Amino acid sequence: MDMLLAILIGLPMTILVTVLALLIGSVLALPLVAGLRSHNRFVWLLCRGLVDLLRGIPPVVWLFILYYGISVGVIRLTSLQAGVLGLGLVAAAYLAEIYRGALTAVHAGQWEASSALGLDRATIWARIIAPQAWRAAIPAYTTFAIGLLKDSSIASTIGVAEIVFMSNHYARQSGGSITVYFVAAAVYIVLSVPLGMLSRKIDIRMRKTVTR
Amino acid sequence: MTLQPVTVTKPVVEVRHLAKAYSDTVVLRDVCLSIPAGTVTAMIGPSGAGKSTLLRCLNLLEQPDSGEIVIDGHRLTAGERVNPKDLAALRRSAGMVFQHFNLFPHLTVLRNVSLPQERVLKKSRAEANAKSMELLTRMGLADKADQYPSRCSGGQQQRIAIARALALDPRVMLFDEPTSSLDPEVGVEVLEVMKELAAEGMTMIVVTHEMAFAANVADELVVMADGGIIESGPPRQILQDPQHERTRRFLRAVLDR
Ligand SMILES: Nc1ncnc2c1ncn2[C@@H]1O[C@H](COP(=O)(O)OP(=O)(O)OP(=O)(O)O)[C@@H](O)[C@H]1O
Ligand SMILES: [Mg+2]
């Protein structure tokens, strides 16, 4: 029982890292996806390169770079800051691709009809395109979010006291028993399965009302 | 040769020497067109003739390469920069109905019709909804107001699309094959609504393969082929006695089906 309690001390940190990284990623993905759709070759190349760079290097390496690499300079990131920023940047790259796919799922006729009605660009984006793209993105977005919940555990490598970090700590103190990791696994399952069910439910409900 | 109508009305749509090409393929060449107020113009012609492109140029969904368009006094010259105000005014004057309806699937029928009024005409939600309900009732669709478009039949969806365009009080309605993706029986519902509109004096340009509509409802028939207008005049005259070999071939293909 105190094994579970020891792990649960790490739970708020797991959730905090996941939510903040997802937030940063969701917002930063917007300019990235704009760049990926840009007709300006330079802007496109820049964003394409950025996305590939962020995705091409393992997240744990990004965390090391941000945590140990930047500490020589003036700014020194705490382990939480480095963890959230690193996972957030990588998330931005993946989410940009998810957004891009969702935007192509919106029928070109939607642009034509809105333009023909005389709606301005801002209205077309906010009221017509974005809501439809968002619905198309939900399954991939939640799959990514659940993945991020589990991947937040790599923040333990730079000392963020989340679930895996606390499990390691407990295992060392209690003489190397691995039972604690089974309990940690159960905690992750309890977190992610309902999230998956919720996402599928939302998706099905939207499909029922909206798709043709 | 042609008799002038007793009351010479000012044209609502004027197209002068319009041309458009996609890189190497010329899609429109030197198209001239004049549509008097209150008339119905049917436009026919083989696939690839440039009918859709012409309609899409009229409200600048496509940019013409050269020529001039005047709609309800709003003049646009190809190649010159269009300021957003003129563009908005022009698009307000011309309502467009598409082959595939293009309703907003995430909005209810009522919101589909009301949102553009709120945004383009700056109406309040209540004013917009009142106008929407009036139009939907006229189309026999009042009971669909709170449904999503996906719950409506194709014919109903197209009538909703017509209501959405009419709600902005356009001077001219552009129809691009409004019944082509509908079963014939369902297409009739849409054609009925269009006939009513014509009877009320709406100026309409209708690209269509419905020869009965062209013959019975249209005042003017325009035949397009290979990016140009090859023939135009009273529908019955053209249908009975086409002057152009290309028209004859096309009519044979359509009527013999
Ligand atoms: N975006 C585009 N890029 C390149 N070519 C195009 C484009 N849009 C249309 N075209 C070409 O322009 C020509 C005219 O097309 P348009 O759609 O205006 O014909 P249409 O008369 O409406 O034919 P249909 O009866 O099949 O609808 C076609 O040859 C078509 O391939
Ligand atoms: Mg066409």
Short mmCIF file of N, CA and C and ligand atoms in Angstrom, two decimals, chain B residues 51-52 176-177 207, ligand 2:
data_model
loop_
_atom_site.label_atom_id
_atom_site.label_comp_id
_atom_site.label_asym_id
_atom_site.label_seq_id
_atom_site.Cartn_x
_atom_site.Cartn_y
_atom_site.Cartn_z
N LYS B 51 -17.62 26.08 -68.68
CA LYS B 51 -18.83 26.65 -68.08
C LYS B 51 -18.61 26.97 -66.60
N SER B 52 -18.09 25.99 -65.87
CA SER B 52 -17.86 26.22 -64.44
C SER B 52 -16.84 27.32 -64.24
N ASP B 176 -24.33 26.17 -60.71
CA ASP B 176 -23.45 25.30 -61.47
C ASP B 176 -23.94 23.86 -61.37
N GLU B 177 -24.65 23.41 -62.35
CA GLU B 177 -25.22 22.07 -62.39
C GLU B 177 -25.88 21.68 -61.06
N VAL B 207 -25.90 26.85 -65.27
CA VAL B 207 -25.22 25.83 -66.06
C VAL B 207 -25.96 24.52 -65.82
MG MG C 2 -18.54 22.22 -64.61
#
